[in-house]
Amino acid sequence: MATAKTLLQNFEHRPLRDFTESAYLNYSMYVILDRALPHLGDGLKPVQRRIVYAMSELGLNAGAKYKKSARTVGDVLGKFHPHGDSACYEAMVIMAQAFSYRYPLVDGQGNWGSADDPKSFAAMRYTESRLSPYAELLLKEVEQGTVDWMPNFDGTLYEPALLPARLPNVLLNGTTGIAVGMATDIPPHNLREVAEACVFLLDNPKATLDELCAILPGPDFPTGAEIITSKQDLKEIYRTGGGTFRARATYVREEGDVIVTTLPYQASGSKILEQIAEQMRAKKLPMIEDLRDESDHENPTRLVIVPRSNRVDIVAMMDHLFATTDLEKSYRVNINVIGLNGRPQVKNLLLLLSEWLTYRLDTVKKRLTHRLEKILARLHVLDGFLIAYLNIDEVIRIIRHEDSPRDVLMKKFKLTEIQVDAILDLRLRQLAKLEEVKIKEEQKILAEERDEIQGILSSERRLKTLVRSELTKDAKEFGDARRSPLVARSEAKAIREEEMVVVEPVTIILSEHAWVRVAKGHEVDAEGLNYKSGDGLLTTALGRSNQLVHFLDSTGRTYSVMAHTLPSARGYGEPLTGRVNPPPGAVFVGMVMGEETQLVLLASRRGYGFITSLEELNSRNRNGKAVLKVPEGASALAFQSITQLKNEFVAAFSNQGHLLVFPLQELPQLPKGKGNKMIALPADEEMPFVRVLNEKDSLRIITGKRSFVLKPSDWKHYRGERGRRGNKLPRGCQQVNDVEVVR
């Protein structure tokens, strides 16, 4: 029992809330500072920095022989970065991909992936690598006293906390990363422009953002493509450190074909072709006949789009593709980096370059100070050598005969321990008289270099001049021309589906069991078509292939489908329920098509109705649109097309043989609703038929196997005001089975 109490006393007791809060904060700071965000100084994340440094330690500089990538990854994991090998290798791969990095840090040999599939690289046991010439800008000054060293994860080695970048790599190659509660998205930029902006800011510390943006107008992608965001919007991004911009592929015309020559950054040519092909399969791109990918080693990007004819508007076609595929992409900018104070911060362009120049000036000071210390130490040793050579015989005698020559030499010639140790380490062959001349020449050269360095360190102007000259030299050696031109373009707009369809007259056929199909032309014998067993013609609608067909169900809901997407009338068609989703128990009662301004009459069997336009019926939703409010226990009637609102009449029939004819204008025009009463009906009656006719039309009323015609002079007997009971049809004609308008 006592032992258990003793054990419990050895544990620290903390509230769970405090412990979890502390643990989460520690994890968050680790992810932010040691994994996801780059440092402003060298623009690298820890894993990238360790890969570059480990390769330099292996001697894999730009002029060395390639070595297996597995060797590099092994050294990185074993010495500096104890994490997963696949994640480490993937970070190395990205630094070697010329389509991912504007200025690659790794020179790879073998399969390092492609722009179409960046993750298609070979395993690290197959690929070989070394550092690229550009990596020299990060490593050249590592051993010149410019970096702070920190112990590795197990304390057996030291690694640089930062690399002494000679250019702001954070802007040149950019980066992306997701930390805890924050992220970074920095696009790549052109080396010459960035270096020129740094030089300008170095000479003009009070420079404005407008002046910098005149030199550095925008990002520059390794894959080319046009940046189509306006310079004013790009300037706003650089002012705030965040925002979005767009890049667009470029194309040329060759013998009528469209050749896409560059793609937006991180866009896949094969994926773009799939996106276009999918639209072609869906009959949304009738103006395109064929697609080909002719990309090869000489032409890394060559996507061929073949128009259907030379009458196709290429500009409109490409605008549609820009709007609907990855031929145009949007990029997020969030310049979130770890600053010189060790804290993450979203920085604008002016602050970023100013802080980096502070880092660079400090690095150059450290380099010069380190070199000065080396020079002074060497001059100190050379002073001792000169004393020894001037008294060479006495020095030799002391070394040969004295028991403690070190102490005697220090006392007799007033030498320091360092000088005496250097003299005692001299080889006999260096005691020749000629060495005195070499020492004085070396002293002279080092003294001149010492004075030069001391002059630079004591003058801020001279220090800036040195940094300026180095920036200019590096830009000349490693820079290249801009690949992504900044071009003002109008916003790409997708072509509406109906605008792309070949316009031709069509007839839509709807069967009683709601199977639908489309036939070309208006002279179609719909009743003579083949129907499934037990099915037959319900109704037809005439229109054009680029128009919407509006279907109406018994609950008063409408559904809209593009005519050209319906199946051909050569077969039975397809169930309309495969395109739309009507309520349970609902049946389709009619359809209509035409211009959006065309008017139709909507009515229910309870004798209510109103006028509306086809535009109000439009619904691309599978569940449809509730347009006509149908009273309980009733159902909707088929659409009745309206030709002339002023000169037309409504003929409303009751199932007990009453007919009322009234002016169409007496009905309201509504977007949706129940409508107004058309004919007075007792509770046990319905209005099974309603027709729209003009003053010259006749009505053929079908009763059983017989029919009779009401001419205009006859149906005027049934004229009345809307909402009246109407008059009884002649005896023997009151059981109406159908009504036709005879024009």
Coordinates of C-alpha atoms in Angstrom, one line a residue, residues 106-649:
V106 CA 17.7 19.1 -57.8
D107 CA 19.0 17.7 -61.1
G108 CA 17.3 14.4 -61.6
Q109 CA 18.1 11.5 -64.0
G110 CA 15.4 8.9 -64.7
N111 CA 11.6 9.1 -64.4
W112 CA 10.8 12.1 -62.2
G113 CA 7.1 12.3 -63.2
S114 CA 5.4 14.4 -65.9
A115 CA 3.2 17.4 -66.0
D116 CA 0.2 15.2 -66.8
D117 CA 0.8 13.1 -63.7
P118 CA 3.4 14.6 -61.3
K119 CA 3.1 11.6 -59.0
S120 CA 4.1 9.1 -61.7
F121 CA 7.8 9.3 -60.7
A122 CA 9.9 6.1 -60.3
A123 CA 10.9 4.7 -56.9
M124 CA 14.0 6.2 -55.3
R125 CA 15.9 3.0 -55.9
Y126 CA 15.7 3.7 -59.7
T127 CA 16.3 7.4 -60.0
E128 CA 19.5 9.3 -59.6
S129 CA 20.1 12.9 -58.6
R130 CA 22.5 15.7 -57.8
L131 CA 22.1 19.4 -57.0
S132 CA 21.3 21.8 -59.8
P133 CA 23.5 24.8 -60.5
Y134 CA 20.9 27.1 -59.0
A135 CA 21.3 25.3 -55.7
E136 CA 24.7 27.0 -55.5
L137 CA 22.9 30.2 -54.6
L138 CA 21.7 28.5 -51.4
L139 CA 24.9 26.7 -50.4
K140 CA 27.8 28.7 -51.6
E141 CA 28.3 30.6 -48.3
V142 CA 27.4 27.9 -45.8
E143 CA 31.0 27.3 -44.7
Q144 CA 31.8 31.0 -44.5
G145 CA 30.4 31.8 -41.1
T146 CA 27.1 32.9 -42.4
V147 CA 24.7 30.4 -40.7
D148 CA 23.8 29.4 -37.2
W149 CA 24.3 25.7 -36.5
M150 CA 22.0 23.6 -34.4
P151 CA 22.2 20.0 -33.2
N152 CA 20.4 17.3 -35.2
F153 CA 17.6 15.2 -33.7
D154 CA 19.9 13.0 -31.7
G155 CA 22.6 15.6 -30.9
T156 CA 25.4 13.8 -32.8
L157 CA 25.7 16.2 -35.7
Y158 CA 25.0 19.8 -36.5
E159 CA 22.9 21.2 -39.3
P160 CA 22.3 24.8 -40.5
A161 CA 19.3 26.5 -39.1
L162 CA 19.0 28.4 -42.4
L163 CA 20.8 28.4 -45.7
P164 CA 22.5 31.7 -46.8
A165 CA 20.4 32.3 -49.9
R166 CA 21.9 34.9 -52.2
L167 CA 18.4 35.6 -53.7
P168 CA 14.9 35.5 -52.2
N169 CA 14.1 31.9 -53.1
V170 CA 10.8 32.2 -51.2
L171 CA 9.5 34.2 -54.2
L172 CA 11.4 32.5 -57.0
N173 CA 10.1 29.0 -56.5
G174 CA 7.1 29.7 -54.3
T175 CA 5.6 27.1 -52.1
T176 CA 2.3 25.7 -50.7
G177 CA 1.6 24.3 -47.2
I178 CA -1.1 23.7 -44.8
A179 CA -0.4 24.1 -41.1
V180 CA -2.7 24.2 -38.1
G181 CA -5.0 27.1 -38.4
M182 CA -3.0 28.7 -41.2
A183 CA -1.7 28.0 -44.7
T184 CA 0.6 29.4 -47.3
D185 CA 0.3 29.8 -51.1
I186 CA 3.2 31.6 -52.8
P187 CA 3.4 31.5 -56.6
P188 CA 6.8 31.4 -58.4
H189 CA 8.3 34.5 -59.8
N190 CA 11.0 35.5 -62.4
L191 CA 14.5 35.6 -61.0
R192 CA 15.6 38.7 -63.0
E193 CA 12.6 40.7 -62.0
V194 CA 12.9 39.8 -58.3
A195 CA 16.6 40.6 -58.3
E196 CA 15.9 43.9 -60.1
A197 CA 13.2 44.7 -57.5
C198 CA 15.7 44.0 -54.7
V199 CA 18.3 46.2 -56.2
F200 CA 15.8 49.0 -56.6
L201 CA 14.7 48.7 -53.0
L202 CA 18.3 48.6 -51.8
D203 CA 19.0 51.9 -53.6
N204 CA 15.6 53.4 -52.6
P205 CA 14.6 52.2 -49.1
K206 CA 11.5 54.4 -49.2
A207 CA 10.3 52.9 -52.5
T208 CA 6.5 52.5 -52.9
L209 CA 4.6 49.4 -53.8
D210 CA 3.7 50.9 -57.1
E211 CA 7.3 51.4 -58.0
L212 CA 8.1 47.8 -57.1
C213 CA 5.2 46.4 -59.0
A214 CA 6.4 48.3 -62.1
I215 CA 9.5 46.1 -61.9
L216 CA 7.9 42.9 -60.5
P217 CA 4.4 43.0 -62.1
G218 CA 3.3 39.4 -61.3
P219 CA 4.1 35.7 -60.9
D220 CA 5.9 33.7 -63.6
F221 CA 5.0 30.1 -63.9
P222 CA 7.5 27.4 -65.1
T223 CA 4.9 26.0 -67.6
G224 CA 4.2 29.4 -69.2
A225 CA 0.5 30.3 -69.9
E226 CA -0.9 33.8 -69.8
I227 CA -1.7 35.6 -66.5
I228 CA -4.9 37.3 -67.4
T229 CA -5.7 39.1 -64.1
S230 CA -5.3 42.9 -64.4
K231 CA -2.1 44.5 -63.1
Q232 CA -4.2 46.5 -60.7
D233 CA -5.6 43.4 -59.1
L234 CA -2.1 41.8 -59.0
K235 CA -0.9 45.0 -57.3
E236 CA -3.7 44.6 -54.7
I237 CA -2.5 41.0 -54.0
Y238 CA 1.0 42.3 -53.4
R239 CA -0.4 45.1 -51.2
T240 CA -2.3 42.8 -48.9
G241 CA -0.3 39.6 -49.2
G242 CA -3.3 37.6 -50.3
G243 CA -5.9 37.2 -53.0
T244 CA -6.5 35.2 -56.2
F245 CA -5.5 35.5 -59.9
R246 CA -6.1 33.6 -63.0
A247 CA -3.9 32.0 -65.7
R248 CA -5.0 30.8 -69.1
A249 CA -3.6 28.4 -71.7
T250 CA -2.2 29.8 -75.0
Y251 CA -3.1 28.5 -78.4
V252 CA -2.3 29.0 -82.1
R253 CA -4.1 28.2 -85.4
E254 CA -2.6 25.6 -87.8
E255 CA -4.4 24.8 -91.0
G256 CA -7.8 25.3 -89.3
D257 CA -6.9 23.3 -86.2
V258 CA -6.4 24.8 -82.7
I259 CA -3.1 23.9 -81.1
V260 CA -2.8 24.5 -77.3
T261 CA 0.9 25.2 -76.7
T262 CA 1.1 26.1 -73.0
L263 CA -1.1 25.1 -70.0
P264 CA -1.7 26.8 -66.7
Y265 CA 0.5 25.9 -63.8
Q266 CA -0.3 22.4 -62.4
A267 CA -2.9 21.7 -65.1
S268 CA -2.9 18.2 -66.7
G269 CA -3.2 18.0 -70.4
S270 CA -4.8 14.5 -70.2
K271 CA -7.3 15.7 -67.7
I272 CA -8.2 18.7 -69.9
L273 CA -8.8 16.4 -72.9
E274 CA -11.0 14.2 -70.7
Q275 CA -13.0 17.3 -69.7
I276 CA -13.5 18.3 -73.3
A277 CA -14.3 14.7 -74.3
E278 CA -16.9 14.4 -71.6
Q279 CA -18.7 17.5 -73.0
M280 CA -18.5 16.0 -76.5
R281 CA -20.1 12.8 -75.2
A282 CA -22.8 14.8 -73.6
K283 CA -23.4 16.5 -77.0
K284 CA -22.5 19.9 -75.4
L285 CA -19.7 20.6 -77.9
P286 CA -21.1 20.0 -81.4
M287 CA -18.6 22.4 -82.9
I288 CA -15.6 20.1 -82.1
E289 CA -15.0 17.1 -84.3
D290 CA -11.8 15.5 -82.8
L291 CA -9.1 15.8 -80.1
R292 CA -5.5 14.7 -80.2
D293 CA -2.6 14.8 -77.8
E294 CA 0.6 15.3 -79.9
S295 CA 2.8 16.2 -77.0
D296 CA 6.4 14.8 -77.2
H297 CA 9.9 15.6 -76.1
E298 CA 10.2 18.5 -78.6
N299 CA 6.7 19.8 -77.9
P300 CA 6.0 19.2 -74.2
T301 CA 2.5 20.6 -74.7
R302 CA 0.7 20.2 -78.0
L303 CA -3.1 19.5 -77.6
V304 CA -4.9 19.5 -81.0
I305 CA -8.6 20.5 -81.1
V306 CA -10.2 20.0 -84.5
P307 CA -13.3 22.1 -85.2
R308 CA -16.1 20.6 -87.1
S309 CA -15.9 23.1 -89.9
N310 CA -14.2 26.4 -90.9
R311 CA -17.4 28.2 -90.0
V312 CA -16.9 27.6 -86.3
D313 CA -16.2 30.7 -84.2
I314 CA -12.8 29.7 -82.7
V315 CA -12.8 32.6 -80.2
A316 CA -16.2 31.7 -78.9
M317 CA -15.3 28.0 -78.8
M318 CA -12.1 28.6 -76.8
D319 CA -13.8 31.1 -74.5
H320 CA -16.3 28.3 -73.7
L321 CA -13.4 25.8 -73.0
F322 CA -11.6 28.4 -70.8
A323 CA -14.8 28.7 -68.8
T324 CA -15.5 25.0 -68.4
T325 CA -12.1 23.3 -68.3
D326 CA -8.7 23.6 -66.7
L327 CA -7.5 25.5 -69.7
E328 CA -8.0 28.4 -67.3
K329 CA -7.3 28.1 -63.6
S330 CA -7.6 30.3 -60.6
Y331 CA -4.7 30.5 -58.0
R332 CA -4.9 31.5 -54.4
V333 CA -2.1 33.7 -53.0
N334 CA -1.4 33.8 -49.3
I335 CA 2.2 35.0 -48.6
N336 CA 2.4 33.5 -45.1
V337 CA 6.1 32.9 -44.1
I338 CA 8.2 32.6 -41.0
G339 CA 9.9 36.0 -40.6
L340 CA 13.2 36.9 -39.1
N341 CA 11.6 37.1 -35.7
G342 CA 10.7 33.4 -35.9
R343 CA 7.0 34.1 -36.2
P344 CA 4.6 33.3 -39.1
Q345 CA 3.0 36.4 -40.7
V346 CA 1.2 37.3 -43.9
K347 CA 3.6 39.8 -45.6
N348 CA 3.0 42.2 -48.5
L349 CA 5.6 42.4 -51.2
L350 CA 7.3 45.5 -49.8
L351 CA 7.7 44.1 -46.3
L352 CA 8.8 40.7 -47.7
L353 CA 11.6 42.1 -49.9
S354 CA 12.7 44.7 -47.2
E355 CA 12.9 41.9 -44.6
W356 CA 14.8 39.6 -47.0
L357 CA 17.3 42.4 -47.8
T358 CA 17.9 42.8 -44.0
Y359 CA 18.6 39.1 -43.9
R360 CA 20.9 39.3 -46.9
L361 CA 22.8 42.3 -45.5
D362 CA 23.3 40.5 -42.2
T363 CA 24.5 37.4 -44.0
V364 CA 27.0 39.3 -46.0
K365 CA 28.2 41.0 -42.8
K366 CA 28.7 37.6 -41.2
R367 CA 30.6 36.4 -44.3
L368 CA 32.9 39.4 -44.4
T369 CA 33.5 39.3 -40.6
H370 CA 34.3 35.6 -40.8
R371 CA 36.7 36.2 -43.7
L372 CA 38.3 39.2 -41.8
E373 CA 38.9 36.9 -38.8
K374 CA 40.6 34.4 -41.1
I375 CA 42.7 37.1 -42.6
L376 CA 43.8 38.6 -39.3
A377 CA 44.6 35.1 -38.0
R378 CA 46.7 34.4 -41.0
L379 CA 48.5 37.8 -40.9
H380 CA 49.3 37.1 -37.2
V381 CA 50.9 33.7 -38.2
L382 CA 52.8 35.3 -41.1
D383 CA 54.2 38.0 -38.7
G384 CA 55.6 35.1 -36.7
F385 CA 57.0 33.4 -39.8
L386 CA 58.7 36.6 -40.8
I387 CA 60.4 36.9 -37.4
A388 CA 61.5 33.3 -37.6
Y389 CA 63.0 33.7 -41.1
L390 CA 64.9 36.8 -40.1
N391 CA 66.4 34.9 -37.2
I392 CA 66.4 31.5 -38.8
D393 CA 69.8 30.3 -37.4
E394 CA 68.9 31.2 -33.8
V395 CA 65.5 29.6 -34.2
I396 CA 67.0 26.4 -35.4
R397 CA 69.6 26.4 -32.6
I398 CA 66.8 26.8 -30.0
I399 CA 64.8 24.1 -31.4
R400 CA 67.8 21.7 -31.5
H401 CA 69.3 22.4 -28.1
E402 CA 66.6 23.7 -25.7
D403 CA 64.6 21.4 -23.6
S404 CA 61.5 23.6 -24.0
P405 CA 61.9 25.4 -27.3
R406 CA 58.3 26.6 -27.3
D407 CA 58.7 28.7 -24.2
V408 CA 62.2 30.0 -25.2
L409 CA 61.0 31.1 -28.6
M410 CA 58.0 32.9 -27.1
K411 CA 60.2 34.7 -24.5
K412 CA 63.1 35.6 -26.8
F413 CA 61.2 36.8 -29.8
K414 CA 57.9 37.9 -28.0
L415 CA 55.8 35.5 -30.0
T416 CA 52.3 34.2 -29.2
E417 CA 51.4 30.6 -28.7
I418 CA 49.7 30.5 -32.1
Q419 CA 52.8 31.9 -33.8
V420 CA 55.1 29.5 -32.1
D421 CA 52.9 26.5 -32.8
A422 CA 52.8 27.5 -36.5
I423 CA 56.7 27.8 -36.6
L424 CA 57.2 24.5 -34.9
D425 CA 54.8 22.9 -37.4
L426 CA 56.9 24.1 -40.4
R427 CA 58.5 21.5 -42.6
L428 CA 62.3 21.7 -43.2
R429 CA 61.8 22.3 -46.9
Q430 CA 59.9 25.5 -46.1
L431 CA 63.0 27.0 -44.4
A432 CA 64.5 28.1 -47.6
K433 CA 65.4 31.8 -48.0
L434 CA 62.9 32.1 -50.9
E435 CA 60.0 31.6 -48.5
E436 CA 60.6 35.1 -47.0
V437 CA 59.6 36.7 -50.3
K438 CA 56.4 34.5 -50.5
I439 CA 55.5 35.5 -47.0
K440 CA 55.8 39.2 -47.7
E441 CA 53.8 38.9 -50.9
E442 CA 51.0 37.0 -49.1
Q443 CA 51.1 39.6 -46.3
K444 CA 50.6 42.4 -48.9
I445 CA 47.7 40.6 -50.6
L446 CA 46.0 39.8 -47.3
A447 CA 46.5 43.3 -46.0
E448 CA 44.8 44.8 -49.0
E449 CA 41.9 42.4 -48.6
R450 CA 41.7 43.2 -44.9
D451 CA 41.6 46.9 -45.6
E452 CA 38.9 46.4 -48.3
I453 CA 36.7 44.3 -45.9
Q454 CA 37.2 46.7 -43.0
G455 CA 36.2 49.5 -45.3
I456 CA 33.0 47.7 -46.4
L457 CA 32.1 46.8 -42.9
S458 CA 32.5 50.3 -41.7
S459 CA 30.4 51.8 -44.5
E460 CA 26.7 50.9 -45.0
R461 CA 26.9 52.4 -48.5
R462 CA 29.7 50.1 -49.6
L463 CA 28.0 47.1 -48.0
K464 CA 24.9 47.8 -50.1
T465 CA 27.0 48.3 -53.2
L466 CA 28.6 44.8 -52.7
V467 CA 25.1 43.2 -52.2
R468 CA 23.9 45.0 -55.2
S469 CA 26.7 43.8 -57.4
E470 CA 26.2 40.2 -56.2
L471 CA 22.5 40.4 -56.9
T472 CA 23.2 41.7 -60.4
K473 CA 25.8 39.0 -61.1
D474 CA 23.6 36.2 -59.9
A475 CA 20.6 37.5 -61.9
K476 CA 22.8 37.5 -65.0
E477 CA 24.2 34.0 -64.4
F478 CA 21.0 32.2 -63.4
G479 CA 18.1 34.4 -64.7
D480 CA 16.0 33.9 -67.7
A481 CA 13.2 35.6 -69.6
R482 CA 9.7 35.7 -68.3
R483 CA 7.6 32.7 -69.4
S484 CA 4.1 33.8 -68.3
P485 CA 3.1 37.0 -70.2
L486 CA 0.7 39.4 -68.4
V487 CA -2.1 39.9 -70.8
A488 CA -5.4 41.7 -70.2
R489 CA -8.2 39.3 -71.3
S490 CA -12.0 39.6 -71.0
E491 CA -13.7 37.1 -68.7
A492 CA -14.4 33.8 -70.4
K493 CA -18.0 32.8 -70.7
A494 CA -19.5 29.4 -71.4
I495 CA -21.7 29.1 -74.4
R496 CA -25.3 28.3 -73.4
E497 CA -26.3 24.8 -74.3
E498 CA -29.1 25.9 -76.6
E499 CA -26.6 28.1 -78.5
M500 CA -24.4 25.2 -79.4
V501 CA -27.1 23.0 -80.8
V502 CA -27.7 22.7 -84.5
V503 CA -31.0 24.4 -85.0
E504 CA -33.6 22.4 -86.8
P505 CA -37.4 21.8 -86.6
V506 CA -38.3 18.8 -84.3
T507 CA -41.4 17.1 -83.0
I508 CA -41.5 15.8 -79.5
I509 CA -43.7 12.7 -78.9
L510 CA -45.0 11.8 -75.5
S511 CA -46.8 8.5 -75.0
E512 CA -49.5 7.7 -72.5
H513 CA -47.0 5.8 -70.3
A514 CA -44.7 8.8 -70.4
W515 CA -42.1 7.6 -72.9
V516 CA -40.6 10.5 -74.7
R517 CA -38.6 10.8 -78.0
V518 CA -37.8 13.4 -80.6
A519 CA -38.2 13.3 -84.4
K520 CA -36.7 15.7 -87.0
G521 CA -39.2 17.9 -88.8
H522 CA -42.8 18.9 -88.2
E523 CA -44.4 16.5 -90.7
V524 CA -44.3 13.5 -88.4
D525 CA -47.0 10.9 -88.2
A526 CA -46.9 10.4 -84.5
E527 CA -49.8 8.0 -84.4
G528 CA -48.0 5.7 -86.9
L529 CA -44.9 5.3 -84.8
N530 CA -44.3 2.1 -82.9
Y531 CA -45.2 2.0 -79.2
K532 CA -44.7 -0.5 -76.5
S533 CA -47.5 -3.0 -75.9
G534 CA -50.4 -1.3 -74.2
D535 CA -49.0 2.2 -74.8
G536 CA -50.1 4.9 -77.3
L537 CA -49.7 8.5 -78.3
L538 CA -50.6 11.1 -75.6
T539 CA -49.6 14.3 -77.3
T540 CA -47.0 16.0 -79.4
A541 CA -45.2 19.4 -79.4
L542 CA -43.6 21.2 -82.3
G543 CA -40.5 23.4 -81.9
R544 CA -36.8 23.7 -82.6
S545 CA -33.9 21.5 -81.4
N546 CA -32.4 24.3 -79.3
Q547 CA -35.5 24.9 -77.3
L548 CA -36.7 23.6 -73.9
V549 CA -39.6 21.1 -73.7
H550 CA -41.8 21.8 -70.7
F551 CA -43.7 18.9 -69.3
L552 CA -46.7 19.2 -66.9
D553 CA -47.8 16.6 -64.5
S554 CA -51.2 16.1 -62.8
T555 CA -50.1 17.9 -59.6
G556 CA -49.3 21.1 -61.5
R557 CA -45.5 20.7 -61.5
T558 CA -43.5 21.5 -64.6
Y559 CA -40.2 20.0 -65.8
S560 CA -37.9 21.3 -68.5
V561 CA -35.6 19.3 -70.7
M562 CA -33.6 20.4 -73.8
A563 CA -35.1 19.0 -76.9
H564 CA -31.8 17.9 -78.5
T565 CA -30.9 15.7 -75.5
L566 CA -34.0 13.5 -76.0
P567 CA -33.6 10.1 -77.7
S568 CA -34.4 9.6 -81.4
A569 CA -37.9 8.6 -82.5
R570 CA -36.3 5.6 -84.3
G571 CA -36.9 3.6 -81.2
Y572 CA -39.4 3.7 -78.4
G573 CA -37.6 6.6 -76.7
E574 CA -37.0 6.5 -72.9
P575 CA -39.1 6.9 -69.8
L576 CA -39.5 10.6 -68.9
T577 CA -39.1 9.6 -65.2
G578 CA -35.4 8.8 -66.0
R579 CA -34.9 12.6 -66.6
V580 CA -37.3 14.0 -63.9
N581 CA -38.6 13.0 -60.6
P582 CA -42.4 13.6 -60.3
P583 CA -44.3 13.1 -57.0
P584 CA -45.6 9.6 -56.3
G585 CA -48.9 8.9 -58.1
A586 CA -48.5 11.9 -60.5
V587 CA -49.0 11.3 -64.2
F588 CA -47.9 13.5 -67.1
V589 CA -50.8 15.4 -68.8
G590 CA -49.1 17.6 -71.4
M591 CA -46.1 19.3 -72.8
V592 CA -45.3 22.5 -74.7
M593 CA -42.3 24.2 -76.3
G594 CA -41.6 27.5 -78.0
E595 CA -40.0 30.9 -77.3
E596 CA -39.7 32.0 -73.7
T597 CA -42.2 34.8 -74.3
Q598 CA -44.9 32.5 -75.6
L599 CA -48.1 32.4 -73.5
V600 CA -50.0 29.3 -72.4
L601 CA -53.2 28.7 -70.4
L602 CA -52.8 26.5 -67.2
A603 CA -56.0 25.1 -65.7
S604 CA -57.2 22.5 -63.3
R605 CA -60.3 20.2 -63.5
R606 CA -61.9 22.2 -60.7
G607 CA -62.4 25.1 -63.2
Y608 CA -59.6 27.4 -62.1
G609 CA -56.8 28.7 -64.4
F610 CA -54.5 31.6 -65.4
I611 CA -52.2 32.7 -68.2
T612 CA -48.4 32.4 -67.9
S613 CA -45.3 32.5 -70.1
L614 CA -43.0 29.6 -71.0
E615 CA -40.2 31.4 -69.2
E616 CA -42.1 30.9 -65.9
L617 CA -42.3 27.2 -66.5
N618 CA -38.5 26.8 -66.8
S619 CA -37.1 24.3 -64.3
R620 CA -33.9 22.3 -64.8
N621 CA -34.4 20.7 -61.4
R622 CA -35.3 17.0 -61.5
N623 CA -38.0 17.6 -58.9
G624 CA -39.6 20.2 -61.1
K625 CA -41.3 23.5 -60.3
A626 CA -44.7 24.0 -58.6
V627 CA -46.5 26.4 -61.1
L628 CA -50.2 25.5 -60.9
K629 CA -51.8 25.0 -57.5
V630 CA -54.2 22.2 -58.0
P631 CA -57.2 22.0 -55.5
E632 CA -57.4 18.8 -53.4
G633 CA -58.9 15.9 -55.3
A634 CA -58.4 17.5 -58.7
S635 CA -55.7 17.3 -61.4
A636 CA -54.1 19.6 -63.9
L637 CA -55.2 19.8 -67.5
A638 CA -52.9 19.9 -70.5
F639 CA -51.3 23.2 -71.7
Q640 CA -53.3 25.3 -74.1
S641 CA -51.1 27.5 -76.3
I642 CA -52.1 31.1 -76.9
T643 CA -51.5 32.9 -80.2
Q644 CA -53.1 36.3 -79.7
L645 CA -54.1 37.4 -76.2
K646 CA -56.5 40.1 -77.4
N647 CA -58.6 38.2 -80.0
E648 CA -58.9 34.8 -78.4
F649 CA -61.5 33.1 -76.3

